[in-house]
XYZ file of N, CA, C and O in Angstrom:
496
model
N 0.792 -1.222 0.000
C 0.000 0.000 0.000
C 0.834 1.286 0.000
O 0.208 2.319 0.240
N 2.069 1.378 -0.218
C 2.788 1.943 0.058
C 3.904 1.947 -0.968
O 3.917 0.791 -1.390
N 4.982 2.735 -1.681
C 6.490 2.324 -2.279
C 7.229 2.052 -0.990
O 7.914 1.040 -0.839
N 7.078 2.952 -0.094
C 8.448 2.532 1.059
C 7.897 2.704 2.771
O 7.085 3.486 3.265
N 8.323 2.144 3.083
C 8.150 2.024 4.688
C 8.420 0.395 4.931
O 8.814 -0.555 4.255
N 7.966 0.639 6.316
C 7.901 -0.557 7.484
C 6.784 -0.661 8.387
O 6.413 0.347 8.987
N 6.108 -1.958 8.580
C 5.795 -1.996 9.893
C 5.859 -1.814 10.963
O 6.529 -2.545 11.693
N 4.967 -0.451 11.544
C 5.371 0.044 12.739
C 3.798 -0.792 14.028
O 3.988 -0.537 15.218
N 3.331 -1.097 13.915
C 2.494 -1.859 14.405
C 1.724 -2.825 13.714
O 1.173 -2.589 12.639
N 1.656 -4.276 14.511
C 1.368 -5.134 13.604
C -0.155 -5.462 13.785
O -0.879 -4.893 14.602
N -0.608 -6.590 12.800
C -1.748 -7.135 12.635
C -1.916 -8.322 14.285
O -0.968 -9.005 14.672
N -3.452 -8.295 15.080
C -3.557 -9.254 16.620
C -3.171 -8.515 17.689
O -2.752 -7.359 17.754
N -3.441 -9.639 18.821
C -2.808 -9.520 19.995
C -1.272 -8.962 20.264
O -0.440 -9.763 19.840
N -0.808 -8.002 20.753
C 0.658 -7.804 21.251
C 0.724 -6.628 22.214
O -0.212 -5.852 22.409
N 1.605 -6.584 22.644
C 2.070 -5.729 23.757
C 2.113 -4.436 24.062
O 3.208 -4.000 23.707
N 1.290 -3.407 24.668
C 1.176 -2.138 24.885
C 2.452 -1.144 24.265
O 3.511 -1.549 24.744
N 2.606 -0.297 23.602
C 4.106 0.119 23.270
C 4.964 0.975 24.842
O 6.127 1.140 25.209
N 3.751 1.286 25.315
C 3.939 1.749 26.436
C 4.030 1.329 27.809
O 5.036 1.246 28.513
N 2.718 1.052 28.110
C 2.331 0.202 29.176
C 2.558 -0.675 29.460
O 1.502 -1.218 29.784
N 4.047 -1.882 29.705
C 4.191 -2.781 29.826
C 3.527 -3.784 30.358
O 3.945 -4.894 30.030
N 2.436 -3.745 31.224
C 1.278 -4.374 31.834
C 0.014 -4.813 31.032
O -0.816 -5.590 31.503
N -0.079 -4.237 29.729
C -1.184 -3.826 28.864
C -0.925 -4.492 27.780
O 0.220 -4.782 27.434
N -2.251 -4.876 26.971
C -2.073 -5.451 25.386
C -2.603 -4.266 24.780
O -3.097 -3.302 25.364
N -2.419 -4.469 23.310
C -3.861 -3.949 22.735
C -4.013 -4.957 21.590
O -3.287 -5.950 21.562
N -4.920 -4.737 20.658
C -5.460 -5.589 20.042
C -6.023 -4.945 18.564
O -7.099 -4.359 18.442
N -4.796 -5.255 17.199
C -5.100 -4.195 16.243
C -5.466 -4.928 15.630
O -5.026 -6.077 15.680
N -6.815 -4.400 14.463
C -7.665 -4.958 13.402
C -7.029 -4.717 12.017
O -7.654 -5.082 11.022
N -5.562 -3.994 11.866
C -5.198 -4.201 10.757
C -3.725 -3.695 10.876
O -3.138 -4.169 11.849
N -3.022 -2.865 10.129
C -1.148 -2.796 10.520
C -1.586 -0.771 10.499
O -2.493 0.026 10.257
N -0.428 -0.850 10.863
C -0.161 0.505 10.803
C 1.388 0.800 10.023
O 2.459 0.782 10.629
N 1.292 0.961 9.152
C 3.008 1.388 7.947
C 3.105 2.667 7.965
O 2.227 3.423 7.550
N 4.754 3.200 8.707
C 5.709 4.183 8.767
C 6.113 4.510 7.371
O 6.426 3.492 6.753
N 6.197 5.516 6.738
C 7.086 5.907 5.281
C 7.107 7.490 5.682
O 6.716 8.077 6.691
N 7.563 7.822 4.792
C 8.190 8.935 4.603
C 7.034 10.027 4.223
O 5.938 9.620 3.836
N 7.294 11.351 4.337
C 6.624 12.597 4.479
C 6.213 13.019 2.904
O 7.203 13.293 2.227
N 5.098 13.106 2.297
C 4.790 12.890 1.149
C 3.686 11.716 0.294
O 2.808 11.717 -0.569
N 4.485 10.692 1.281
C 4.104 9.287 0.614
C 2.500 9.361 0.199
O 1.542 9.900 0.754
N 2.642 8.471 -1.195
C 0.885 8.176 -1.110
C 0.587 6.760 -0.923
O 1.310 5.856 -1.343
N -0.689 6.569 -0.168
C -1.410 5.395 -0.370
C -1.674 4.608 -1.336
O -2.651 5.025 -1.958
N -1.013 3.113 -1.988
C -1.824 2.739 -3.436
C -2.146 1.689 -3.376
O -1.508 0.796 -2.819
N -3.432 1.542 -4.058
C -3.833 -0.104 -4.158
C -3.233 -1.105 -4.303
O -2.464 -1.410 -5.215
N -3.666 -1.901 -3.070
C -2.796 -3.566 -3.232
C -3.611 -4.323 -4.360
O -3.077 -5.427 -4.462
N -4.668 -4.226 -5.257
C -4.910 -4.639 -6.095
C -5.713 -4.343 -7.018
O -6.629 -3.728 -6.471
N -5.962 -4.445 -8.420
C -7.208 -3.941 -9.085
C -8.301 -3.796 -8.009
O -8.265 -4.325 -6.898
N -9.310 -2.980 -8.508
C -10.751 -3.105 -7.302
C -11.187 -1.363 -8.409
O -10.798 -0.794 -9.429
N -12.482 -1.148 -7.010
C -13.158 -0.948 -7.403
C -13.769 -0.124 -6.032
O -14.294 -0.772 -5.127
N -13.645 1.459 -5.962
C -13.555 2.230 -4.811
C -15.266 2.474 -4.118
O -16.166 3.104 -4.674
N -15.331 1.885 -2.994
C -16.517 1.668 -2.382
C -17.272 2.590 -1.552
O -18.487 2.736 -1.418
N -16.003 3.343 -0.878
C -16.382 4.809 -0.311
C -15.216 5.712 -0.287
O -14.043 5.492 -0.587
N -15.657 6.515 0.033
C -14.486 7.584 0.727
C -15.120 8.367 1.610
O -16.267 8.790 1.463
N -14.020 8.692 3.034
C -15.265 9.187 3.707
C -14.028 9.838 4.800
O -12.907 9.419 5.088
N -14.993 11.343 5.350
C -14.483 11.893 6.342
C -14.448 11.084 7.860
O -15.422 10.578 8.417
N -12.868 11.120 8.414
C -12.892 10.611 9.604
C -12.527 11.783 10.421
O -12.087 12.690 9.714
N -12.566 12.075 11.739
C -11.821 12.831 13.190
C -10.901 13.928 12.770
O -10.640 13.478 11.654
N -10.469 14.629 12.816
C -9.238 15.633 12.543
C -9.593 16.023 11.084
O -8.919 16.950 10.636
N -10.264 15.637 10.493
C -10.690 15.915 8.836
C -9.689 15.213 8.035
O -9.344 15.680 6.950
N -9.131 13.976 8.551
C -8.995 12.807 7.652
C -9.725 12.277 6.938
O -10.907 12.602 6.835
N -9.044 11.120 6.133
C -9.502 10.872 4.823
C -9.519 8.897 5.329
O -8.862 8.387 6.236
N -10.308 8.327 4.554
C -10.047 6.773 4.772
C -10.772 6.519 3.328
O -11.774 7.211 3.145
N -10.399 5.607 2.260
C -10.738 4.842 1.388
C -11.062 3.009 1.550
O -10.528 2.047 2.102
N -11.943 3.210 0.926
C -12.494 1.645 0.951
C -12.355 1.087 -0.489
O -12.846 1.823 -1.345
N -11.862 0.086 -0.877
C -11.760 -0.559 -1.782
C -11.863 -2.090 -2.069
O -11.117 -3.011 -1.737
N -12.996 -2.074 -2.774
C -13.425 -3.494 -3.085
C -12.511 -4.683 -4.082
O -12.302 -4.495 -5.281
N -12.016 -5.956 -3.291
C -11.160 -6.830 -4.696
C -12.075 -7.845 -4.882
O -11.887 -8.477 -3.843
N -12.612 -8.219 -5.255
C -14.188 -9.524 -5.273
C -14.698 -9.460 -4.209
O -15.611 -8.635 -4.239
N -14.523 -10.124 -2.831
C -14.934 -10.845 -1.814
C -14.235 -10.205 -0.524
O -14.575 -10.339 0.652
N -12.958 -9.329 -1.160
C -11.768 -8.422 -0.015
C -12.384 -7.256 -0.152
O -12.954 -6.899 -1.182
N -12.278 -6.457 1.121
C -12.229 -4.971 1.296
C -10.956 -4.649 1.748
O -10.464 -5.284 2.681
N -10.475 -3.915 1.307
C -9.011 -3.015 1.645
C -9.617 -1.332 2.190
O -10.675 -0.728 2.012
N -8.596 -1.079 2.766
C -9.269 -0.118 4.088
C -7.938 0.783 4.461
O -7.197 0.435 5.380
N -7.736 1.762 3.815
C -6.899 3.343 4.131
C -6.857 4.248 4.450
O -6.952 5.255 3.747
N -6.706 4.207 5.573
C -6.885 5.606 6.583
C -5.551 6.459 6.771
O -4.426 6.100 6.424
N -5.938 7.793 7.458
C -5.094 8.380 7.523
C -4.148 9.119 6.629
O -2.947 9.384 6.669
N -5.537 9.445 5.477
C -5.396 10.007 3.925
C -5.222 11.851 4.472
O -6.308 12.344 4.774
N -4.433 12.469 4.555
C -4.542 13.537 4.081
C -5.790 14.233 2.922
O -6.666 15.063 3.165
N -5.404 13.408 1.395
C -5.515 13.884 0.281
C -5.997 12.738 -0.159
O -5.337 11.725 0.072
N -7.538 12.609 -1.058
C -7.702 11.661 -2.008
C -7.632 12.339 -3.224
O -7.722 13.522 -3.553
N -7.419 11.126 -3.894
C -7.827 11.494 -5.476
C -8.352 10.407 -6.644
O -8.133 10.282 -7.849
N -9.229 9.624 -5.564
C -10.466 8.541 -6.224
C -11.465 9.058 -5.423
O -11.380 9.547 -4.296
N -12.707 8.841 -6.354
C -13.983 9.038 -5.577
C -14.895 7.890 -5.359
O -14.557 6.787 -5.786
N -15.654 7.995 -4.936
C -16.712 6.326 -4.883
C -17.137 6.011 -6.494
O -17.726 6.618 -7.389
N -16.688 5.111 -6.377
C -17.115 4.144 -7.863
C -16.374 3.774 -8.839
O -16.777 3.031 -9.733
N -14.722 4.453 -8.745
C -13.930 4.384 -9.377
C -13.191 3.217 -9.376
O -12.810 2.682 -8.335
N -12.938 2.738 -10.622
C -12.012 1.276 -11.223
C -10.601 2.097 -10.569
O -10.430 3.308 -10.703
N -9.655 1.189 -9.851
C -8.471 1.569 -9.731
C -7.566 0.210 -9.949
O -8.157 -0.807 -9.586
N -6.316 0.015 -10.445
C -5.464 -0.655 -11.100
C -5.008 -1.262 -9.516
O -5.706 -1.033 -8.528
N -3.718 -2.072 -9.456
C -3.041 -2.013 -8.645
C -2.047 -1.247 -8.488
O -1.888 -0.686 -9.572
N -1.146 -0.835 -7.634
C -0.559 0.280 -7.120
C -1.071 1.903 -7.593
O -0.359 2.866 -7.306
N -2.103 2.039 -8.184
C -2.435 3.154 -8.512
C -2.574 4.209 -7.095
O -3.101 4.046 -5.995
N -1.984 5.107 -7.592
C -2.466 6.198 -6.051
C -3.622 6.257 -5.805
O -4.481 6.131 -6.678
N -3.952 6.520 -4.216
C -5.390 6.758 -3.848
C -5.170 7.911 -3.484
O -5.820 8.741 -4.120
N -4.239 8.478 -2.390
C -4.136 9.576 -1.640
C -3.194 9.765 -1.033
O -2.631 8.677 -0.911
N -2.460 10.788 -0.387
C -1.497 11.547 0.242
C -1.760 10.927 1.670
O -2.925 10.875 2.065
N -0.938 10.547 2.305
C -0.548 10.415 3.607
C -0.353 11.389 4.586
O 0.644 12.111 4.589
N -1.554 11.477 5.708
C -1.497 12.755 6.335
C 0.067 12.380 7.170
O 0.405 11.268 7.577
N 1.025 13.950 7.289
C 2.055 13.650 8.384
C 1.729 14.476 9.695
O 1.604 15.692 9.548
N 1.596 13.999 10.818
C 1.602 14.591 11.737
C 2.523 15.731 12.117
O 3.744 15.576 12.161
N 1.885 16.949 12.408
C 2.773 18.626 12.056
C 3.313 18.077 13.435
O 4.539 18.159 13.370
N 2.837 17.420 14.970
C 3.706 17.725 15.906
C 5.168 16.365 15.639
O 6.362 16.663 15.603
N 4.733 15.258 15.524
C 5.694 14.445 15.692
C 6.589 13.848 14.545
O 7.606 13.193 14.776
N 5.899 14.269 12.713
C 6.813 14.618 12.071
C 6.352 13.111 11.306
O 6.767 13.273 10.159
N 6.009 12.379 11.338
C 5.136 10.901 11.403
C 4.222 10.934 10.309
O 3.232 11.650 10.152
N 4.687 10.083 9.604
C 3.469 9.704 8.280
C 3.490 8.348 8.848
O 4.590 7.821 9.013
N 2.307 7.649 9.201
C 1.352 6.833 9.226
C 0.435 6.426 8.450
O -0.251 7.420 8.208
N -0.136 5.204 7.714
C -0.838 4.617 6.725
C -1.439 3.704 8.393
O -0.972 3.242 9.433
N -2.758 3.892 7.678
C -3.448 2.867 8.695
C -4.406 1.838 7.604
O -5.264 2.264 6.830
N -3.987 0.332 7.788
C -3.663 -0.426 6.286
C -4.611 -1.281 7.322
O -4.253 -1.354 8.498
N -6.316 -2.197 6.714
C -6.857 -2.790 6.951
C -7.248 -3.696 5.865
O -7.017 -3.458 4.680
N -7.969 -4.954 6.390
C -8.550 -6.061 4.940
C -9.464 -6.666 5.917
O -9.366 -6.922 7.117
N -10.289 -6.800 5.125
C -11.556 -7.765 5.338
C -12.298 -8.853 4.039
O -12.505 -8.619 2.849
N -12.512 -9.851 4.712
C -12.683 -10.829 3.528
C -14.035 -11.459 3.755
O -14.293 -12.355 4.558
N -15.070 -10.694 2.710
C -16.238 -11.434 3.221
C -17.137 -10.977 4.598
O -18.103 -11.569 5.080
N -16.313 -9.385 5.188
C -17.152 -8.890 6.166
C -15.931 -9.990 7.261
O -16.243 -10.134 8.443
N -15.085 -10.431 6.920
C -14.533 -10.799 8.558
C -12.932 -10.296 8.168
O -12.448 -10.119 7.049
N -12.372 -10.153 9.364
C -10.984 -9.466 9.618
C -10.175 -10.152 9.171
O -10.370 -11.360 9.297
N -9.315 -9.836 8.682
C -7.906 -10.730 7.966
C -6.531 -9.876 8.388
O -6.486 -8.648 8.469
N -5.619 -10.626 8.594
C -4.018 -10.186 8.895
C -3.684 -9.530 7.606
O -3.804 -10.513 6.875
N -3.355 -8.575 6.828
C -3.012 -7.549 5.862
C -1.905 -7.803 5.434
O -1.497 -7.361 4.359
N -1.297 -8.487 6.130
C 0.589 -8.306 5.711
C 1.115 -9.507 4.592
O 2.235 -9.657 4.105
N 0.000 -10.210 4.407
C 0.487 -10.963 3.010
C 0.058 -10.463 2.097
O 0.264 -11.122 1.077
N -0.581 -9.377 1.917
C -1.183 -8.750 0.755
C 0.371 -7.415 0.616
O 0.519 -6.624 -0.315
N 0.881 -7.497 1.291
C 2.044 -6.520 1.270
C 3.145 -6.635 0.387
O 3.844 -7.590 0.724
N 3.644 -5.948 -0.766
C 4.882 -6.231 -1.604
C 6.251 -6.222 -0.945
O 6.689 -5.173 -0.472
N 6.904 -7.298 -0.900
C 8.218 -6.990 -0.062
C 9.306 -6.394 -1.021
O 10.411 -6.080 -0.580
């Protein structure tokens, strides 16, 4: 979903980053890249929504048959609902956080309406 970054939080159960006492429990990854970066489709599809989130973010939904792919933390789109998109085609700009300097992709999949681990759909 991405040209460059890393996994900065993963897909399940794991360990508070903070709270050593604490889990949390993520429904999809969260990928670190660089200031600029855009969001792009992990596969042909077929754009299902787009929609305002909290802070006046951006999140895209994208349909692959039976998969939903799920991108938050859009700054900037530039698909609208209904649009054919290729694979790696851009969706949108990656908001960077003005205090901590942080571009974040918040990278989800669902298959069939149930949760799936994201990170094999990932290009290494």
């Amino acid at each position: 979903p991405v040209s460059r970054g890393y996994i900065s939080t993963y897909y399940g159960k794991q360990p508070h980053p903070v709270l050593k006492t604490a889990t949390i429990q993520s429904n999809g990854i969260r990928i670190t890249t660089e200031k600029g970066s855009n969001a792009r489709a992990i596969f042909d599809g077929k754009v299902l929504a787009v929609m305002v989130m909290p802070g006046n973010k951006k999140a895209v939904l994208v349909q692959h048959g039976n998969y939903i792919s799920n991108y938050n933390n859009l700054e900037r789109v530039s698909v609208q609902k209904g649009d054919n998109v290729k694979t790696n085609q851009n969706i949108g700009t990656i908001f960077t956080d003005r205090v901590t300097g942080k571009t974040i992709l918040g990278f989800a999949l669902h298959n069939n309406m149930k949760k799936e681990n994201p990170t094999s759909w990932i290009s290494k």
